[in-house]
Amino acid sequence: MKDNINILITSVGRRTQLLKYFKKELKGIGNLVAVDCSNLAPALYIADKHYIVPRINDPNYINIIKDICRKEEIIAILSLIDPELSLLAKHSKEFKDIGVTAVVSPREVCELWLDKYDTSIFCHDNGFKFPKTYNTFIDFENALKNKEIDFPVFIKPQNGSASLNINKANNMKQAKVIFESSEDMIIQEFLNGQELGIDVYVDMISRKVVSIFIKEKTVMRAGETDKGRSIKSNTLFKIIKELVTKAGLIGPIDVDVFDVNGEYYISEINPRFGGGYPLAYECGANFPKYIINNLKGIENQPEIGKYEENVYMMKHDTLIIKKDL
Amino acid sequence: MKDNINILITSVGRRTQLLKYFKKELKGIGNLVAVDCSNLAPALYIADKHYIVPRINDPNYINIIKDICRKEEIIAILSLIDPELSLLAKHSKEFKDIGVTAVVSPREVCELWLDKYDTSIFCHDNGFKFPKTYNTFIDFENALKNKEIDFPVFIKPQNGSASLNINKANNMKQAKVIFESSEDMIIQEFLNGQELGIDVYVDMISRKVVSIFIKEKTVMRAGETDKGRSIKSNTLFKIIKELVTKAGLIGPIDVDVFDVNGEYYISEINPRFGGGYPLAYECGANFPKYIINNLKGIENQPEIGKYEENVYMMKHDTLIIKKDL
């Protein structure tokens, strides 16, 4: 094992706050290196060192990342965006061969949760509540006839992320036009409940669930939690523990849940740090520390629910100014 | 005139950066007071003092604001949201009677720019380019027949703000469903060009245009400029100067423009600080200073285009954490 805990975070985008936490935890023990395909990604400028790299679909991407890992003596790599997760997972052995741990769930797990229809099947088969989901218009029409579902419904891309292109349809005419506006759309039950964002850490050594942090998503903005409040629920802790274990997820995970009068519906799993994670850190759920422990060979002891309740987070904008980029 | 330059900003929301600039300019000469209807508005916590107030449509709103003005010895008030501008303008005499200057354009000017159809008429009548706009489906169908317009088109609320409920329609079926999905929709030409955000200050004493700052909107997020770059154009300086003068706008103004191969189309005017204003300040266009000068009875000298070019702004999130709100 190399002496320093040097960590590389890819596709860092706007996630400056998360990088600040990593930098804090790495102080005196290692460097934080960041990469992104755009020199306008503000989080680049938080890291100790940064590189501009090609897009993740560039055939040379993985080789370039590996070169950076060697040069910077990196021992762990993680990504902050969904489409890159299965790519890192796919190449995790190659990374291991050069001494780099890919902090990511197994490939097939990452891919399952990218697909909202497959996700609905997984939840149904494993006894977790999930909004009713249809991937053909005929199935939806039949469900309407059988009164399994009613308007309004959500129509969104099967593989979407960050609430892009999500539409609410109030009647058949709207539903048809939106469904046909793009390929691979799904129709989903509209749940009228409180949205919850849950940050989970599964130990990479023991595979035990170490931390579950629940926040009420008070206000959303650009598909992310803009304002949130920490809450606790033993019922939900139990459901989430069972879910991430059955799904085979590891490392940092972000789960979205709808609380419909005390019934918890899984809405989405992102096997990476969620956009609302900063509140969890501020309340004491220190995932960068857990990752560093695991990289040092130390198992983290479960501390589910050990955090302060009723703490509010309000995100707001600050600036990075750069001349002549 | 009272001794201190105490300024009240209403509906402050997430505009923490702007409030920081005001606080900096007021240092040693006055207090910054902020109000919002939500205790989760992060910008409240930047001001020297803050109050939670009812919503702007509450019949008691203006009285409560006037009470705060008296108590805090306020000499100027400004709002950061569109629907409140004409309200402040309407009551500007009442404010004047208690020694408070409402930093806002005249009421009819504020109301004109809330309405995208009226705006299109104003621009047409005064010789400014504006995307073709239709407020009835028949007018749109006729325009299609006459080949004045073609798909795709934008369909949005006549009185919308912050890019809410804006939809792109690619064909007649989509256009019809979106147009009928809500009342008071308009259909607008889709312009394929570079979006520009322009921050303008019109002196409240001399009524002269003091500052025009142009930024390229490189990346948008939640209807706001997320990344931008400072640029200059003498042609556009001239158009904007003429536009704000003809429109009778005063104080801080935000103008959105499409640059379609060097032809400048006005897209929107917001007679208030724009969400992208921080880049202008960072480049030297100091509107809080101009406002303070005007409140002291000092005219600002025009300095159009006196700023640095090719400066990049990247917004990113930071947090305010509060317990037991």
XYZ file of C-alpha atoms in Angstrom:
650
model
C 0.000 0.000 0.000
C 1.219 3.480 -0.879
C 1.889 5.810 2.041
C -0.534 8.574 1.205
C -4.316 8.321 0.876
C -4.555 10.114 -2.469
C -8.117 10.088 -3.821
C -9.316 10.893 -7.330
C -12.875 12.107 -7.854
C -14.150 12.181 -11.452
C -16.936 14.214 -13.087
C -16.891 16.603 -10.149
C -19.099 19.263 -11.778
C -20.593 21.666 -9.212
C -20.066 19.405 -6.179
C -17.708 21.809 -4.408
C -19.108 21.183 -0.924
C -18.497 17.427 -1.131
C -14.932 18.025 -2.316
C -14.354 20.399 0.590
C -15.364 17.599 2.998
C -12.953 15.147 1.339
C -10.190 17.727 1.465
C -10.838 18.298 5.156
C -10.738 14.572 5.972
C -7.594 14.070 3.866
C -5.697 16.914 5.528
C -2.199 15.767 6.394
C -2.754 12.230 5.075
C -3.281 12.588 1.335
C -4.188 14.662 -1.702
C -7.516 15.189 -3.388
C -7.366 15.174 -7.191
C -10.395 16.144 -9.321
C -11.177 15.697 -13.000
C -13.956 16.895 -15.270
C -14.423 17.307 -19.027
C -15.169 21.019 -18.600
C -12.844 23.700 -17.271
C -16.026 25.441 -16.096
C -16.700 22.757 -13.466
C -16.265 24.775 -10.264
C -15.434 21.774 -8.054
C -12.171 21.313 -9.998
C -10.803 24.392 -8.274
C -11.461 23.025 -4.765
C -9.177 19.994 -5.150
C -5.435 20.018 -4.432
C -4.859 19.262 -8.091
C -7.108 19.006 -11.134
C -7.098 17.816 -14.735
C -9.393 18.452 -17.683
C -10.162 15.093 -19.317
C -12.209 13.922 -22.343
C -15.871 12.975 -21.983
C -16.552 9.591 -20.349
C -17.640 8.079 -23.696
C -14.273 8.876 -25.302
C -12.504 5.550 -26.085
C -9.357 6.873 -24.410
C -11.073 7.997 -21.223
C -10.131 5.069 -18.963
C -6.496 5.091 -20.129
C -6.200 8.811 -19.415
C -7.710 8.326 -15.961
C -5.304 5.465 -15.268
C -2.368 7.667 -16.301
C -3.503 10.314 -13.826
C -3.839 7.624 -11.127
C -0.234 6.507 -11.692
C 1.144 10.023 -11.832
C -0.683 11.201 -8.713
C -0.198 7.923 -6.783
C -3.958 7.563 -6.383
C -5.272 4.702 -4.219
C -9.025 5.197 -4.727
C -11.314 6.587 -7.409
C -14.982 7.544 -7.323
C -17.402 9.244 -9.693
C -20.233 11.653 -8.939
C -22.424 10.991 -12.005
C -24.676 8.047 -12.830
C -23.530 7.195 -16.368
C -19.929 6.791 -15.192
C -20.640 4.346 -12.360
C -20.928 1.173 -14.418
C -17.910 2.288 -16.470
C -15.750 2.451 -13.325
C -17.247 -0.829 -12.094
C -16.498 -2.474 -15.448
C -12.836 -1.469 -15.209
C -12.452 -2.033 -11.462
C -10.060 -4.978 -11.927
C -7.801 -2.891 -14.192
C -7.777 -0.177 -11.530
C -7.039 -2.747 -8.830
C -4.056 -3.951 -10.880
C -2.486 -0.498 -10.541
C -3.317 -0.272 -6.830
C -6.519 1.767 -7.163
C -9.789 0.850 -5.412
C -12.877 1.827 -7.404
C -15.347 3.005 -4.757
C -18.449 1.767 -6.560
C -21.069 -0.997 -6.468
C -20.741 -4.000 -8.826
C -21.432 -3.261 -12.499
C -24.758 -5.109 -12.826
C -26.020 -3.340 -9.703
C -25.104 0.089 -11.116
C -26.840 -0.760 -14.383
C -30.006 -2.058 -12.751
C -30.626 1.251 -10.973
C -30.117 3.305 -14.114
C -33.227 1.697 -15.583
C -36.455 2.803 -13.943
C -38.453 -0.091 -15.379
C -36.009 -2.800 -14.256
C -35.895 -1.065 -10.875
C -39.666 -1.366 -10.542
C -39.450 -5.111 -11.299
C -36.640 -5.591 -8.746
C -38.623 -3.804 -6.040
C -41.810 -5.706 -6.862
C -40.011 -9.093 -6.800
C -38.273 -8.311 -3.505
C -41.264 -6.931 -1.641
C -40.395 -3.220 -1.653
C -43.090 -0.679 -2.485
C -42.461 1.189 -5.750
C -44.720 3.458 -7.856
C -46.565 1.418 -10.520
C -44.549 1.631 -13.727
C -45.458 0.797 -17.354
C -43.108 0.742 -20.316
C -45.703 0.332 -23.072
C -48.760 2.444 -23.717
C -50.958 -0.670 -24.014
C -49.986 -1.854 -20.531
C -50.816 1.602 -19.223
C -54.201 1.681 -20.992
C -55.054 -1.750 -19.590
C -54.058 -0.648 -16.103
C -56.323 2.397 -16.499
C -59.229 0.151 -17.571
C -58.646 -2.133 -14.584
C -58.484 0.927 -12.329
C -54.981 -0.016 -11.138
C -53.863 3.541 -11.888
C -55.448 6.930 -12.523
C -54.444 10.410 -13.732
C -52.298 12.376 -13.132
C -49.296 10.235 -14.114
C -45.614 10.963 -14.602
C -44.042 10.234 -17.976
C -40.255 10.169 -18.039
C -37.307 8.588 -19.817
C -36.553 5.002 -18.763
C -32.903 5.954 -18.158
C -33.210 9.560 -17.000
C -31.320 11.393 -14.300
C -31.574 14.778 -12.543
C -35.335 15.144 -13.263
C -34.669 15.978 -16.901
C -37.609 15.664 -19.255
C -40.080 14.603 -16.579
C -43.674 15.493 -17.367
C -46.944 15.217 -15.570
C -49.913 14.225 -17.719
C -53.437 14.992 -16.542
C -55.361 13.194 -19.267
C -55.040 10.617 -22.055
C -54.329 13.187 -24.774
C -51.420 14.721 -22.821
C -50.137 11.274 -21.830
C -50.044 10.085 -25.438
C -48.263 13.185 -26.766
C -45.637 13.146 -24.013
C -45.112 9.369 -24.264
C -44.571 9.662 -28.011
C -42.335 12.761 -27.757
C -39.272 10.617 -27.184
C -38.216 6.973 -27.304
C -37.980 4.706 -24.267
C -40.426 6.577 -22.089
C -42.136 5.025 -19.080
C -45.408 5.930 -17.402
C -45.384 6.034 -13.647
C -47.967 6.362 -10.888
C -48.032 9.869 -9.388
C -47.509 9.565 -5.641
C -48.759 12.346 -3.449
C -46.364 12.213 -0.526
C -43.341 13.736 1.147
C -40.122 13.142 -0.749
C -37.250 11.847 1.371
C -33.570 11.663 0.456
C -31.528 8.990 2.170
C -27.746 8.795 2.341
C -26.443 5.296 3.012
C -22.935 3.939 3.503
C -22.235 0.224 3.127
C -18.813 -0.799 4.416
C -16.552 -1.964 1.595
C -14.838 -4.554 3.829
C -17.566 -5.986 6.090
C -20.406 -5.272 3.605
C -22.448 -4.135 6.602
C -24.679 -1.060 6.464
C -22.763 1.525 8.507
C -24.900 4.641 8.210
C -28.397 5.642 7.129
C -29.281 9.319 7.167
C -32.816 10.481 6.333
C -33.682 13.973 5.162
C -37.017 15.469 4.275
C -36.630 17.197 0.907
C -38.303 20.466 1.747
C -37.556 22.284 -1.522
C -36.174 20.891 -4.800
C -34.238 22.877 -7.430
C -32.798 21.642 -10.741
C -33.512 18.051 -9.625
C -31.547 18.397 -6.393
C -32.491 18.915 -2.755
C -32.202 22.667 -2.239
C -33.531 22.745 1.314
C -33.834 19.759 3.630
C -34.339 18.706 7.235
C -32.871 15.725 9.091
C -35.439 13.245 10.406
C -35.458 9.675 11.798
C -37.678 6.634 11.279
C -36.885 3.169 12.592
C -39.291 1.598 10.088
C -37.483 3.284 7.215
C -34.021 2.445 8.611
C -35.098 -1.222 8.505
C -36.485 -1.037 4.944
C -33.380 0.736 3.621
C -31.020 -1.696 5.339
C -32.838 -4.625 3.750
C -33.014 -2.909 0.349
C -29.328 -2.031 -0.032
C -28.304 -5.467 1.286
C -30.603 -7.369 -1.114
C -29.497 -5.142 -3.984
C -25.797 -5.786 -3.290
C -24.913 -2.085 -3.121
C -21.659 -0.907 -1.510
C -19.983 2.377 -0.626
C -21.909 5.686 -0.637
C -25.509 5.385 -1.907
C -28.344 7.851 -2.383
C -31.931 6.539 -2.128
C -35.063 8.557 -2.903
C -38.249 7.561 -1.114
C -41.838 8.816 -1.049
C -43.546 8.822 2.313
C -47.241 8.384 1.501
C -48.959 8.515 4.900
C -46.295 6.358 6.535
C -46.014 3.908 3.604
C -42.523 4.130 2.152
C -42.195 3.837 -1.636
C -38.725 3.525 -3.176
C -38.476 6.040 -6.014
C -34.848 5.822 -7.123
C -31.414 4.565 -6.075
C -28.207 6.281 -7.159
C -25.161 4.190 -6.176
C -23.057 7.317 -5.496
C -23.007 10.438 -3.319
C -26.341 12.240 -3.644
C -26.671 15.959 -4.312
C -28.195 16.424 -0.858
C -25.369 14.607 0.987
C -23.906 17.805 2.561
C -26.661 17.853 5.215
C -25.719 14.291 6.277
C -22.070 15.318 6.695
C -23.016 18.433 8.652
C -25.076 16.234 10.993
C -22.178 13.830 11.555
C -22.628 11.123 8.886
C -19.003 11.293 7.713
C -18.801 9.144 4.566
C -15.385 10.480 3.395
C -14.034 9.274 6.755
C -15.664 5.844 6.257
C -14.063 5.583 2.800
C -10.640 6.553 4.162
C -11.003 3.953 6.952
C -11.870 1.261 4.412
C -8.883 2.247 2.272
C -6.678 1.875 5.362
C -8.126 -1.610 5.885
C -10.277 -0.538 8.844
C -13.899 -1.740 9.096
C -16.426 0.909 10.109
C -18.765 0.041 12.958
C -22.499 0.463 12.221
C -23.914 3.707 13.616
C -27.314 3.864 11.964
C -29.396 6.790 13.172
C -26.575 8.389 15.177
C -27.152 11.945 14.068
C -28.992 15.062 15.059
C -32.643 15.416 14.147
C -34.414 18.583 12.968
C -31.342 20.225 11.449
C -32.089 22.336 8.375
C -29.886 22.791 5.334
C -30.350 25.672 2.892
C -28.190 25.616 -0.217
C -27.259 28.892 -1.827
C -24.919 30.071 -4.545
C -21.413 31.269 -4.214
C -18.988 32.021 -7.042
C -15.689 31.073 -8.545
C -14.289 33.770 -10.844
C -11.604 32.883 -13.420
C -9.976 35.065 -16.039
C -9.085 33.985 -19.592
C -9.855 30.267 -19.267
C -32.502 62.767 5.494
C -31.620 60.212 8.142
C -27.945 59.793 8.973
C -27.472 56.153 8.092
C -27.969 54.537 4.697
C -30.155 51.670 5.963
C -31.472 49.553 3.093
C -34.275 46.982 3.145
C -34.292 44.186 0.566
C -37.494 42.146 0.290
C -38.121 38.598 -1.020
C -34.404 37.869 -0.717
C -34.716 34.092 -1.258
C -31.388 32.510 -2.229
C -29.695 35.753 -3.357
C -26.959 35.583 -0.717
C -24.189 36.810 -3.010
C -26.058 40.014 -3.887
C -26.740 40.687 -0.201
C -23.049 40.198 0.573
C -22.209 42.916 -1.970
C -24.719 45.310 -0.420
C -23.371 44.553 3.033
C -19.828 45.259 1.835
C -20.800 48.596 0.274
C -22.811 49.611 3.357
C -19.993 48.838 5.783
C -19.636 51.691 8.252
C -22.414 53.745 6.660
C -25.592 51.741 7.193
C -27.402 48.485 7.902
C -28.759 45.909 5.520
C -32.149 44.495 6.526
C -33.693 41.512 4.704
C -37.193 40.067 4.677
C -38.755 36.950 3.188
C -41.916 34.942 3.792
C -39.884 31.789 4.486
C -37.422 31.222 7.306
C -35.665 28.845 4.883
C -34.574 31.726 2.623
C -30.790 31.555 3.066
C -30.156 35.192 2.134
C -32.004 36.290 5.297
C -29.033 35.126 7.313
C -26.545 37.293 5.408
C -28.182 40.614 6.338
C -27.432 42.568 9.518
C -31.015 42.005 10.576
C -33.911 40.006 9.145
C -37.656 39.543 9.531
C -40.068 36.835 8.424
C -43.059 38.533 6.789
C -46.358 37.371 5.216
C -46.567 36.609 1.482
C -46.663 39.647 -0.817
C -50.364 39.041 -1.598
C -51.326 39.309 2.075
C -53.484 42.454 2.525
C -51.295 43.488 5.470
C -47.997 43.056 3.641
C -47.279 46.707 2.816
C -48.213 47.880 6.327
C -45.881 45.329 7.879
C -43.053 46.378 5.547
C -43.690 50.056 6.420
C -43.515 49.198 10.133
C -40.140 47.534 9.584
C -38.966 50.585 7.613
C -39.875 52.897 10.504
C -38.372 50.658 13.153
C -35.108 50.098 11.258
C -34.866 53.711 9.980
C -34.777 52.444 6.393
C -34.181 55.008 3.614
C -34.529 52.686 0.583
C -36.369 49.479 -0.307
C -35.959 47.103 -3.215
C -37.371 43.699 -4.152
C -35.685 40.792 -5.915
C -38.783 39.123 -7.403
C -40.921 40.127 -10.377
C -44.429 39.942 -8.870
C -43.449 42.366 -6.092
C -42.059 45.109 -8.333
C -45.343 46.696 -9.364
C -46.576 46.381 -5.770
C -43.633 48.468 -4.501
C -44.069 50.887 -7.406
C -47.785 51.237 -6.614
C -47.001 52.182 -3.017
C -43.914 54.282 -3.751
C -45.583 57.533 -2.660
C -46.585 55.998 0.685
C -42.983 54.893 1.157
C -41.729 58.350 0.181
C -43.996 59.854 2.838
C -42.083 57.934 5.506
C -38.694 58.823 4.002
C -38.175 55.618 2.035
C -37.132 55.561 -1.646
C -38.563 52.586 -3.551
C -35.749 51.572 -5.904
C -38.009 50.457 -8.733
C -39.256 51.504 -12.164
C -42.703 53.140 -12.507
C -45.669 50.790 -11.987
C -46.892 50.633 -15.596
C -43.344 49.870 -16.760
C -43.033 46.979 -14.269
C -46.372 45.580 -15.374
C -45.606 45.831 -19.078
C -42.535 43.586 -18.756
C -44.397 40.943 -16.770
C -46.544 40.259 -19.824
C -44.678 38.543 -22.642
C -47.334 39.394 -25.226
C -47.474 43.109 -24.369
C -43.673 43.094 -24.372
C -43.632 41.747 -27.916
C -45.986 44.540 -29.018
C -43.847 47.207 -27.299
C -40.696 45.947 -28.999
C -42.403 45.705 -32.386
C -43.812 49.252 -32.118
C -40.465 50.691 -31.034
C -38.272 48.960 -33.578
C -36.570 46.377 -31.346
C -36.245 42.797 -32.556
C -38.290 40.306 -30.509
C -39.210 36.639 -31.139
C -42.551 36.374 -32.959
C -45.264 35.875 -30.345
C -48.893 34.722 -30.626
C -51.499 34.688 -27.881
C -54.212 32.761 -29.716
C -53.926 29.406 -31.459
C -55.682 30.781 -34.559
C -53.086 33.534 -34.969
C -50.380 30.904 -34.666
C -52.015 28.604 -37.233
C -52.357 31.506 -39.648
C -48.717 32.435 -39.145
C -47.769 28.812 -39.881
C -49.836 28.875 -43.071
C -48.192 32.135 -44.153
C -44.780 30.627 -43.313
C -44.053 33.452 -40.872
C -43.063 30.826 -38.311
C -42.144 27.135 -38.223
C -41.616 24.342 -35.689
C -40.118 23.972 -33.127
C -41.856 26.675 -31.076
C -41.839 27.583 -27.403
C -45.123 27.566 -25.512
C -45.085 29.312 -22.166
C -47.298 31.236 -19.762
C -47.967 34.857 -20.736
C -46.881 35.982 -17.259
C -44.224 33.418 -16.409
C -40.944 33.865 -14.612
C -37.833 31.734 -13.925
C -38.394 29.411 -16.928
C -41.278 27.672 -15.178
C -43.601 25.671 -17.388
C -41.778 26.422 -20.615
C -42.198 23.765 -23.266
C -40.820 23.203 -26.697
C -43.269 21.793 -29.245
C -42.006 20.049 -32.359
C -45.318 19.549 -34.138
C -48.961 20.660 -34.223
C -50.168 17.854 -31.929
C -47.663 18.722 -29.211
C -48.282 22.454 -29.653
C -52.029 22.036 -29.204
C -51.773 19.848 -26.097
C -49.252 22.150 -24.409
C -51.171 25.310 -25.362
C -54.368 23.851 -23.906
C -52.669 22.499 -20.757
C -53.012 25.832 -19.009
C -54.740 29.186 -19.466
C -53.055 32.301 -20.852
C -50.341 30.540 -22.793
C -48.414 32.183 -25.617
C -46.621 30.616 -28.560
C -43.212 32.019 -29.373
C -40.691 31.657 -32.169
C -37.770 29.410 -31.200
C -34.547 31.360 -31.728
C -31.376 29.432 -32.242
C -28.748 31.752 -30.859
C -26.470 32.592 -27.961
C -28.337 33.787 -24.899
C -26.946 36.965 -23.338
C -27.737 38.415 -19.925
C -27.348 42.157 -19.547
C -27.176 44.100 -16.306
C -28.127 47.753 -16.661
C -28.200 50.628 -14.194
C -30.198 53.759 -14.927
C -29.402 56.640 -12.588
C -32.386 57.492 -10.385
C -31.499 61.218 -10.373
C -30.230 62.019 -13.881
C -32.207 59.185 -15.566
C -29.088 58.537 -17.632
C -27.879 55.002 -18.388
C -24.831 54.605 -16.137
C -23.733 51.024 -16.741
C -24.357 48.215 -19.216
C -22.680 44.882 -18.569
C -23.011 42.013 -21.071
C -22.490 38.365 -20.213
C -22.703 35.298 -22.376
C -24.905 32.771 -20.585
C -22.717 29.725 -20.993
C -24.783 27.330 -18.869
C -28.286 27.773 -17.427
C -29.670 26.026 -14.323
C -33.135 26.354 -12.776
C -33.795 29.355 -15.062
C -30.695 31.241 -13.916
C -27.249 31.833 -15.389
C -25.075 29.160 -13.779
C -21.924 29.898 -15.741
C -21.228 33.058 -17.716
C -18.520 35.108 -19.407
C -18.163 38.885 -19.694
C -18.206 40.222 -23.260
C -18.587 43.606 -24.996
C -20.495 44.820 -28.049
C -20.877 48.474 -29.011
C -23.892 47.647 -31.188
C -25.633 46.009 -28.258
C -24.663 48.810 -25.825
C -26.449 51.195 -28.197
C -29.588 49.022 -28.526
C -29.866 48.489 -24.770
C -29.358 52.191 -24.014
C -32.164 53.078 -26.420
C -34.420 50.289 -25.125
C -34.256 51.118 -21.415
C -34.595 54.836 -22.151
C -37.663 54.376 -24.386
C -39.183 51.973 -21.858
C -38.737 54.444 -18.988
C -36.877 51.951 -16.778
C -34.819 53.107 -13.787
C -32.479 51.585 -11.201
C -31.067 48.067 -11.640
C -32.427 46.180 -14.668
C -31.819 42.728 -16.119
C -32.299 42.256 -19.889
C -32.177 38.907 -21.704
C -31.132 38.962 -25.342
C -30.629 36.343 -28.057
C -27.669 36.883 -30.347
C -28.708 35.217 -33.621
C -25.668 35.671 -35.880
C -25.125 39.236 -34.737
C -28.831 40.184 -34.778
C -29.906 41.041 -31.235
C -33.412 39.932 -30.185
C -34.811 41.163 -26.873
C -36.188 38.156 -25.000
C -37.158 39.549 -21.609
C -36.694 42.523 -19.288
C -36.776 42.189 -15.517
C -36.769 45.623 -13.849
C -34.678 44.331 -10.905
C -31.321 42.717 -10.138
C -30.894 39.616 -12.333
C -29.799 36.239 -10.990
C -26.558 36.524 -12.970
C -25.655 39.982 -11.588
C -22.764 38.710 -9.400
C -20.453 38.470 -12.443
C -21.100 42.152 -13.244
C -20.152 43.144 -9.700
C -17.019 40.999 -9.762
C -16.000 42.752 -13.011
C -16.508 46.198 -11.492
C -20.121 47.115 -12.340
C -20.967 48.162 -8.777
C -24.747 48.733 -8.719
C -25.099 48.757 -4.897
C -22.611 51.656 -4.922
C -24.651 53.462 -7.606
C -27.795 53.033 -5.499
C -26.046 54.357 -2.383
C -24.755 57.364 -4.356
C -28.258 58.127 -5.607
C -29.634 57.873 -2.067
C -26.986 60.388 -0.961
C -28.150 62.719 -3.734
C -25.092 62.044 -5.905
C -25.523 61.450 -9.666
C -23.484 58.583 -11.100
C -21.404 59.337 -14.172
C -21.996 57.030 -17.176
C -19.331 54.336 -17.484
C -20.845 52.022 -20.064
C -18.493 49.211 -21.040
C -15.881 50.015 -18.376
C -15.280 46.448 -17.231
C -13.029 43.504 -17.874
C -13.789 41.214 -20.790
C -13.449 37.419 -20.845
C -13.974 36.898 -17.120
C -15.777 33.646 -16.250
C -18.217 33.095 -13.411
C -19.101 29.605 -12.135
C -21.822 29.424 -9.517
C -21.752 26.573 -7.035
C -23.561 25.639 -3.869
C -22.619 26.398 -0.343
C -24.727 25.792 2.756
C -26.389 27.463 5.670
C -27.173 25.034 8.498
C -29.796 25.963 11.133
C -31.113 23.911 14.028
C -34.745 23.798 15.213
C -36.133 26.539 13.017
